Coordinates of C-alpha atoms in Angstrom, one line a residue:
M1 CA 86.3 -48.7 -4.1
I2 CA 85.2 -50.3 -0.8
R3 CA 84.5 -46.9 0.7
S4 CA 82.4 -45.9 -2.3
L5 CA 80.4 -49.2 -2.0
L6 CA 79.8 -48.6 1.7
L7 CA 78.7 -45.1 1.1
F8 CA 76.3 -46.3 -1.7
L9 CA 74.9 -49.0 0.6
A10 CA 74.4 -46.5 3.4
L11 CA 72.5 -44.2 1.1
V12 CA 70.3 -47.0 -0.1
L13 CA 69.5 -48.1 3.5
S14 CA 68.8 -44.5 4.5
S15 CA 66.4 -44.2 1.6
I16 CA 64.6 -47.5 2.4
A17 CA 64.4 -46.5 6.1
S18 CA 62.6 -43.3 5.3
A19 CA 60.1 -44.9 2.9
T20 CA 57.2 -45.1 5.3
H21 CA 54.7 -45.1 2.4
N22 CA 51.9 -43.1 4.1
R23 CA 48.5 -43.7 2.5
A24 CA 46.0 -41.7 4.6
G25 CA 45.6 -40.0 8.0
E26 CA 44.2 -37.3 10.2
I27 CA 44.6 -35.8 13.7
I28 CA 41.8 -35.7 16.2
I29 CA 41.8 -33.9 19.5
C30 CA 39.5 -33.7 22.5
H31 CA 39.2 -31.6 25.7
V32 CA 40.1 -33.5 28.9
S33 CA 39.9 -30.9 31.6
G34 CA 41.0 -27.3 32.2
L35 CA 43.5 -26.5 29.5
I36 CA 44.5 -30.2 29.0
Y37 CA 43.7 -31.9 25.6
Q38 CA 44.2 -35.4 24.3
V39 CA 45.4 -35.9 20.7
T40 CA 45.2 -39.0 18.5
I41 CA 47.2 -39.2 15.3
I42 CA 45.7 -41.8 12.9
T43 CA 47.8 -43.0 9.9
H44 CA 47.2 -45.7 7.3
T45 CA 50.5 -47.1 6.0
Q46 CA 51.7 -49.8 3.6
I47 CA 52.6 -53.0 5.4
S48 CA 55.0 -54.2 2.7
S49 CA 57.1 -51.0 3.1
P50 CA 60.5 -51.8 4.6
A51 CA 60.0 -48.9 7.0
D52 CA 57.7 -48.5 10.0
R53 CA 57.0 -45.7 12.4
P54 CA 56.8 -46.7 16.1
E55 CA 56.6 -43.0 16.9
L56 CA 55.8 -39.7 15.2
I57 CA 56.7 -36.1 15.9
L58 CA 53.8 -33.7 16.6
D59 CA 53.7 -29.9 16.6
W60 CA 51.1 -28.7 19.1
G61 CA 50.8 -25.4 17.4
D62 CA 51.5 -23.2 20.5
G63 CA 55.3 -22.7 20.2
T64 CA 56.3 -25.4 22.6
P65 CA 59.0 -27.9 21.5
L66 CA 57.9 -30.6 19.1
E67 CA 56.9 -33.8 20.9
T68 CA 57.7 -37.4 20.0
I69 CA 54.6 -39.6 20.5
A70 CA 54.8 -43.4 20.7
R71 CA 52.4 -45.6 18.8
T72 CA 49.7 -47.0 21.1
D73 CA 47.8 -49.3 18.7
S74 CA 48.0 -50.8 15.2
L75 CA 45.8 -53.1 13.2
D76 CA 46.9 -54.9 10.0
N77 CA 44.7 -55.7 7.0
V78 CA 47.1 -58.0 5.1
P79 CA 45.0 -58.5 1.9
L80 CA 44.9 -54.7 1.5
D81 CA 48.6 -54.2 2.5
L82 CA 47.2 -51.7 5.0
R83 CA 48.2 -51.0 8.6
R84 CA 46.1 -48.6 10.7
N85 CA 48.2 -46.8 13.4
E86 CA 47.2 -44.7 16.4
Y87 CA 49.5 -42.4 18.4
V88 CA 48.0 -40.9 21.6
A89 CA 49.3 -38.1 23.9
T90 CA 48.0 -35.3 26.2
H91 CA 49.1 -31.7 26.3
S92 CA 48.4 -28.7 28.6
Y93 CA 48.0 -25.4 26.8
S94 CA 49.2 -22.3 28.7
G95 CA 46.1 -20.3 28.0
P96 CA 43.2 -19.7 25.5
G97 CA 43.8 -19.3 21.8
V98 CA 43.5 -20.9 18.4
F99 CA 46.1 -23.5 17.7
T100 CA 46.9 -25.5 14.6
L101 CA 48.4 -29.0 15.2
S102 CA 50.4 -30.8 12.5
F103 CA 52.7 -33.7 11.9
E104 CA 55.0 -34.3 8.9
D105 CA 56.5 -37.6 8.1
P106 CA 58.3 -39.0 5.1
N107 CA 57.0 -40.3 2.7
R108 CA 53.9 -40.8 0.7
I109 CA 53.3 -44.0 -1.2
G110 CA 55.1 -44.1 -4.6
G111 CA 53.5 -43.7 -8.0
L112 CA 50.6 -41.4 -7.1
V113 CA 49.1 -40.0 -10.4
N114 CA 48.1 -36.5 -9.2
M115 CA 51.5 -35.3 -7.9
D116 CA 55.1 -35.5 -9.0
T117 CA 57.5 -38.0 -7.4
S118 CA 55.1 -38.8 -4.6
I119 CA 57.5 -41.2 -2.8
Q120 CA 59.7 -38.2 -2.2
Q121 CA 56.8 -36.0 -0.9
P122 CA 56.4 -35.9 2.9
F123 CA 52.9 -36.7 4.3
C124 CA 51.3 -33.9 6.5
V125 CA 47.9 -33.2 7.9
K126 CA 46.7 -30.5 10.2
T127 CA 43.9 -29.9 12.8
Q128 CA 42.9 -26.6 14.4
I129 CA 41.4 -26.3 17.9
T130 CA 40.0 -23.4 19.8
V131 CA 41.0 -23.3 23.5
G132 CA 39.0 -21.0 25.7
T133 CA 36.0 -20.5 27.8
Q134 CA 33.5 -19.3 25.2
T135 CA 34.0 -21.8 22.4
G136 CA 36.6 -24.1 24.0
N137 CA 36.2 -27.5 25.8
N138 CA 35.8 -28.8 22.3
C139 CA 36.3 -32.3 20.8
S140 CA 37.1 -32.3 17.1
V141 CA 35.3 -34.1 14.4
R142 CA 36.0 -37.7 13.8
F143 CA 35.2 -40.3 11.0
A144 CA 33.3 -43.5 11.0
N145 CA 34.4 -44.6 7.5
P146 CA 38.0 -45.7 6.5
P147 CA 39.9 -43.4 4.1
I148 CA 40.9 -46.1 1.5
Q149 CA 38.6 -46.9 -1.4
N150 CA 38.7 -48.4 -4.9
A151 CA 37.3 -47.1 -8.2
C152 CA 36.8 -48.4 -11.7
V153 CA 37.6 -46.5 -14.9
G154 CA 34.5 -44.9 -16.4
Q155 CA 32.3 -45.5 -13.3
P156 CA 31.2 -43.0 -10.7
W157 CA 33.2 -43.0 -7.5
I158 CA 31.3 -41.9 -4.4
H159 CA 32.6 -41.6 -0.8
N160 CA 31.1 -40.4 2.4
P161 CA 33.6 -40.2 5.4
G162 CA 30.8 -40.6 8.0
A163 CA 32.0 -37.5 9.8
F164 CA 30.4 -36.6 13.1
D165 CA 31.1 -34.2 16.0
P166 CA 30.9 -35.5 19.6
D167 CA 29.7 -32.1 20.8
G168 CA 26.9 -31.9 18.3
D169 CA 28.4 -28.9 16.4
S170 CA 27.4 -28.1 12.9
L171 CA 29.8 -29.3 10.2
S172 CA 30.8 -28.0 6.7
F173 CA 33.0 -29.7 4.2
E174 CA 35.5 -28.3 1.6
P175 CA 38.2 -29.8 -0.7
A176 CA 41.8 -29.2 0.1
I177 CA 45.3 -29.6 -1.5
C178 CA 47.5 -32.3 0.0
L179 CA 50.3 -31.0 2.1
G180 CA 54.0 -31.9 1.7
P181 CA 57.4 -30.3 2.7
G182 CA 57.0 -27.9 5.6
C183 CA 53.3 -28.8 5.8
E184 CA 52.7 -26.5 2.8
P185 CA 50.6 -27.4 -0.2
I186 CA 52.3 -29.6 -2.7
S187 CA 53.1 -27.4 -5.7
S188 CA 52.6 -30.2 -8.3
Y189 CA 49.3 -31.5 -6.7
Q190 CA 46.3 -31.6 -9.0
Y191 CA 42.7 -32.6 -8.1
P192 CA 41.9 -36.1 -9.6
N193 CA 39.6 -34.8 -12.3
A194 CA 42.7 -33.2 -14.0
F195 CA 43.4 -36.6 -15.6
P196 CA 40.6 -37.3 -17.9
A197 CA 42.6 -39.2 -20.6
G198 CA 40.6 -37.7 -23.4
G199 CA 37.3 -37.2 -21.6
G200 CA 35.9 -34.6 -19.1
N201 CA 35.0 -35.5 -15.6
S202 CA 34.1 -33.7 -12.3
Y203 CA 35.2 -33.9 -8.7
T204 CA 33.1 -32.3 -6.0
I205 CA 32.4 -32.5 -2.3
D206 CA 28.9 -31.6 -0.9
P207 CA 29.5 -28.8 1.7
L208 CA 26.6 -30.1 3.9
T209 CA 26.8 -33.9 3.8
G210 CA 30.5 -34.4 3.0
T211 CA 29.7 -36.8 0.1
I212 CA 32.6 -36.8 -2.3
S213 CA 31.9 -37.5 -6.0
W214 CA 34.3 -38.2 -8.8
L215 CA 32.4 -38.6 -12.0
N216 CA 34.1 -40.4 -13.6
P217 CA 37.8 -41.6 -13.2
M218 CA 39.4 -42.1 -16.6
T219 CA 43.1 -42.8 -15.7
I220 CA 44.2 -45.9 -13.7
G221 CA 46.5 -45.6 -10.7
R222 CA 46.6 -44.3 -7.1
Y223 CA 45.5 -40.8 -6.1
N224 CA 45.6 -38.9 -2.8
I225 CA 42.9 -36.4 -2.0
A226 CA 42.3 -34.2 1.0
F227 CA 39.4 -32.3 2.5
I228 CA 38.7 -30.1 5.6
V229 CA 35.7 -30.5 7.9
R230 CA 34.9 -27.3 9.9
E231 CA 32.9 -27.2 13.2
W232 CA 30.4 -24.4 13.8
R233 CA 28.9 -23.5 17.2
R234 CA 26.4 -20.7 18.0
E235 CA 27.2 -18.8 21.2
N236 CA 25.0 -15.9 22.3
G237 CA 23.5 -15.7 18.8
V238 CA 26.9 -15.6 17.0
L239 CA 28.1 -18.5 14.9
H240 CA 31.7 -19.4 15.6
N241 CA 34.2 -21.6 13.8
V242 CA 35.6 -23.6 16.7
G243 CA 38.0 -25.8 14.8
W244 CA 38.6 -28.0 11.8
V245 CA 40.2 -31.3 10.9
M246 CA 42.0 -32.1 7.6
R247 CA 41.8 -35.7 6.3
D248 CA 44.1 -37.1 3.6
M249 CA 42.9 -40.3 1.9
E250 CA 43.7 -42.7 -1.0
I251 CA 41.8 -43.7 -4.1
T252 CA 43.0 -46.5 -6.3
V253 CA 41.5 -46.6 -9.9
Y254 CA 41.6 -49.9 -11.7
F255 CA 40.7 -50.9 -15.2
C256 CA 37.7 -53.2 -14.4
D257 CA 34.4 -54.3 -15.7
N258 CA 32.2 -53.4 -12.7
V259 CA 29.3 -51.0 -12.0
P260 CA 28.8 -49.7 -8.5
P261 CA 25.7 -50.8 -6.5
T262 CA 22.8 -48.4 -5.7
V263 CA 21.4 -47.6 -2.3
S264 CA 17.8 -46.3 -1.8
Q265 CA 17.6 -42.7 -0.6
V266 CA 16.0 -42.2 2.8
A267 CA 14.4 -38.9 3.5
D268 CA 15.6 -36.8 6.5
T269 CA 13.3 -37.2 9.5
C270 CA 12.9 -36.4 13.2
V271 CA 11.8 -38.5 16.1
V272 CA 10.5 -37.5 19.6
A273 CA 12.8 -38.7 22.4
N274 CA 11.7 -41.9 24.1
T275 CA 10.2 -43.3 21.0
L276 CA 11.5 -46.0 18.5
L277 CA 12.5 -45.0 15.0
S278 CA 12.5 -47.9 12.6
F279 CA 12.7 -48.1 8.8
A280 CA 14.0 -50.3 5.9
V281 CA 16.8 -49.5 3.5
Q282 CA 17.4 -51.4 0.2
A283 CA 20.4 -51.8 -2.0
S284 CA 21.0 -53.6 -5.3
D285 CA 23.6 -54.1 -8.0
P286 CA 23.1 -53.7 -11.8
D287 CA 25.6 -56.5 -12.5
A288 CA 23.9 -59.9 -12.9
G289 CA 25.4 -62.5 -10.6
Q290 CA 26.9 -60.1 -8.1
S291 CA 25.8 -59.7 -4.5
V292 CA 25.8 -56.7 -2.2
V293 CA 26.7 -56.2 1.4
L294 CA 24.7 -53.4 3.0
N295 CA 25.7 -51.8 6.3
A296 CA 25.4 -48.4 8.1
L297 CA 27.6 -46.1 10.0
G298 CA 27.4 -42.8 11.9
Q299 CA 27.3 -41.4 15.4
P300 CA 24.0 -43.0 16.5
F301 CA 25.7 -46.4 16.4
L302 CA 28.6 -45.2 18.6
L303 CA 26.6 -43.7 21.5
T304 CA 27.1 -45.3 24.9
N305 CA 23.5 -44.8 25.9
S306 CA 21.0 -46.8 23.8
P307 CA 22.9 -46.8 20.5
A308 CA 21.1 -47.4 17.2
S309 CA 21.4 -50.7 15.4
F310 CA 21.2 -51.8 11.8
L311 CA 20.1 -55.3 10.9
S312 CA 22.3 -56.1 8.0
P313 CA 21.0 -58.8 5.6
S314 CA 23.0 -61.6 4.2
P315 CA 24.7 -60.7 0.9
G316 CA 22.2 -60.7 -2.0
N317 CA 20.8 -58.7 -4.8
P318 CA 18.7 -56.9 -3.9
V319 CA 19.1 -56.7 -0.1
N320 CA 17.0 -55.1 2.6
G321 CA 18.3 -53.8 6.0
V322 CA 16.4 -52.4 8.9
F323 CA 17.5 -49.4 11.0
N324 CA 16.3 -49.3 14.6
W325 CA 16.9 -46.6 17.2
N326 CA 15.2 -46.6 20.6
T327 CA 15.8 -42.9 21.4
N328 CA 15.9 -41.3 24.8
C329 CA 16.3 -37.8 26.3
S330 CA 20.1 -37.9 26.2
H331 CA 20.0 -37.9 22.4
V332 CA 18.1 -34.6 22.2
R333 CA 20.2 -31.8 20.6
L334 CA 19.8 -29.0 18.1
Q335 CA 21.9 -30.5 15.3
P336 CA 20.7 -33.7 13.5
Y337 CA 22.6 -37.0 13.5
Q338 CA 23.8 -38.1 10.1
V339 CA 23.5 -41.8 9.2
V340 CA 25.3 -43.2 6.1
F341 CA 24.2 -46.4 4.4
N342 CA 27.0 -48.2 2.6
A343 CA 26.6 -50.8 -0.1
I344 CA 29.6 -52.9 -1.3
D345 CA 29.5 -55.4 -4.2
N346 CA 31.7 -58.5 -4.7
G347 CA 33.1 -57.6 -8.1
D348 CA 36.8 -58.4 -8.9
V349 CA 37.4 -54.9 -7.8
P350 CA 34.7 -54.3 -5.1
L351 CA 32.9 -51.0 -5.5
Q352 CA 30.9 -49.0 -3.0
N353 CA 28.1 -46.5 -3.0
Y354 CA 26.4 -44.5 -0.3
S355 CA 23.3 -42.7 0.7
S356 CA 23.0 -40.4 3.7
M357 CA 20.2 -39.0 5.7
N358 CA 19.7 -36.8 8.8
I359 CA 17.8 -37.7 12.0
R360 CA 16.9 -34.9 14.5
V361 CA 15.9 -36.1 18.0
I362 CA 13.5 -33.6 19.6
A363 CA 12.3 -33.2 23.1
P364 CA 8.7 -34.3 24.1
R365 CA 6.4 -31.3 24.4
P366 CA 5.3 -30.1 27.8
E367 CA 2.0 -31.8 28.8
N368 CA -1.1 -30.5 30.6
P369 CA -0.6 -26.8 30.3
L370 CA -3.0 -24.8 32.6
A371 CA -3.9 -21.1 32.6
V372 CA -5.9 -19.8 35.6
P373 CA -7.0 -16.2 35.8
S374 CA -6.1 -14.3 38.9
S375 CA -6.8 -10.8 40.2
N376 CA -3.9 -9.2 38.3
G377 CA -2.9 -11.7 35.7
I378 CA -2.9 -15.4 34.7
A379 CA -1.2 -18.2 36.7
L380 CA 0.4 -20.7 34.4
S381 CA 1.4 -24.3 35.2
W382 CA 2.4 -27.5 33.3
D383 CA 3.8 -30.9 34.0
P384 CA 7.6 -31.0 34.4
S385 CA 9.3 -32.4 31.3
V386 CA 9.9 -36.1 31.2
C387 CA 13.4 -35.3 30.2
S388 CA 15.5 -34.5 33.3
N389 CA 18.2 -32.9 31.1
A390 CA 15.8 -30.1 30.0
T391 CA 17.3 -26.7 31.1
G392 CA 14.0 -24.7 31.3
Y393 CA 11.0 -23.5 29.4
L394 CA 10.1 -20.6 27.0
I395 CA 6.7 -18.9 27.4
Y396 CA 4.9 -17.3 24.4
R397 CA 1.8 -15.2 24.2
R398 CA -0.6 -14.2 21.4
S399 CA -3.8 -12.0 21.3
G400 CA -6.5 -14.3 20.0
L401 CA -6.7 -17.9 19.0
Y402 CA -4.5 -19.0 16.1
G403 CA -5.0 -22.8 16.2
F404 CA -1.4 -23.6 15.5
V405 CA -0.9 -27.3 14.5
P406 CA 2.8 -27.9 14.1
G407 CA 3.9 -29.7 10.9
Y408 CA 6.0 -32.9 10.9
C409 CA 9.4 -32.1 12.4
E410 CA 8.4 -28.5 13.0
T411 CA 9.7 -27.4 16.4
D412 CA 9.7 -24.2 18.5
V413 CA 7.1 -21.5 17.9
P414 CA 7.3 -20.1 14.3
G415 CA 7.1 -16.3 13.9
Y416 CA 4.2 -16.6 11.4
T417 CA 1.9 -17.8 14.2
G418 CA 2.0 -14.3 15.8
Y419 CA 3.2 -15.7 19.2
V420 CA 5.8 -13.6 21.0
E421 CA 8.2 -14.9 23.6
I422 CA 7.4 -13.1 26.9
A423 CA 9.4 -15.0 29.5
S424 CA 11.6 -18.0 30.2
V425 CA 12.2 -20.0 33.4
D426 CA 15.2 -22.1 34.3
G427 CA 15.2 -25.6 35.7
V428 CA 13.3 -28.7 34.6
G429 CA 11.1 -28.5 37.8
N430 CA 10.3 -24.8 37.4
N431 CA 6.8 -25.2 36.0

């Protein structure tokens, strides 16, 4: 009898010890030098769980032995019963290739609506990286917005992860199925709109902005969703997929009498480097007596050189914030920067809403062009670019005057003007 009790107690303790209650997470990776890359595993776990993970086991995706990685940082949010964990390590790949990293850890949080016996389902996410000279030296996408958010029954749920790429690669977004045992798709998983409780609803993710919409939750409880963000880079005229990151996140749907706030839509724009971009953003809430907090997130706020700022107003209804960015030449790149404006109300169950816009930072045009006829041609000159990081100049020719006046945010020399590229020169001082 005593032996049976001891065995039962051991089984119970073993079950408790494995109940890590993972709520969300992703893997990000970044090139260090040569074939060396640094990985950061980010997990969001339940503080009240009897188990904790001071270390995780990572598969680097190249056939080398699995590596145990110690936790390097954690941050607790006690009111939300939420702990954010980071695990950092470096790895040297033996050569170029495409590698899929993953970690699997028991278990997901219990009681998830959109999968069976979730507390028995392992938690797994993956990230893919391209190592090589042509499309290598890559840093993967990362996220400015936390992956935990509330929802109310019958009200639209909107989320934007604030994804950005440190290398300026193009991004695309797509839904994914949460992963479980063996890092394979969970067989019982269903997208959250499969639980309408008598009414239809929709669940979509915008492939360009990453905004996720669930219109509208009808069944209370916790849900896990996942999505993949792919990076695209053009090399020698060919578009390459240089990697992707999978994020797994949590939504909790409550029965609550609250309507989400609204955020004004701001049109996409461009700005010439070395000038100030400034505009106002407004948010409000349809529920009388509630107030709204308005803030902003995105890569412009995380830059080390002249980052953007957002003057957040005191909570109110409505509220007006001001975006300011004193741009410079280091911000110039082909791809736009996404900025996400986030409004949060103070209902019993706080709800959020988002609007996003793109900002393209363009280089100042060459000044003082001069064309002087010579005996056998025309000698061209112009002032060197004020941007020392310019790599060179493209030269175009057309027979006859066109009178081209570029439209707002129109760059390069459009084909409809009849100009043809005839030469290029390298170097900012080669004028």
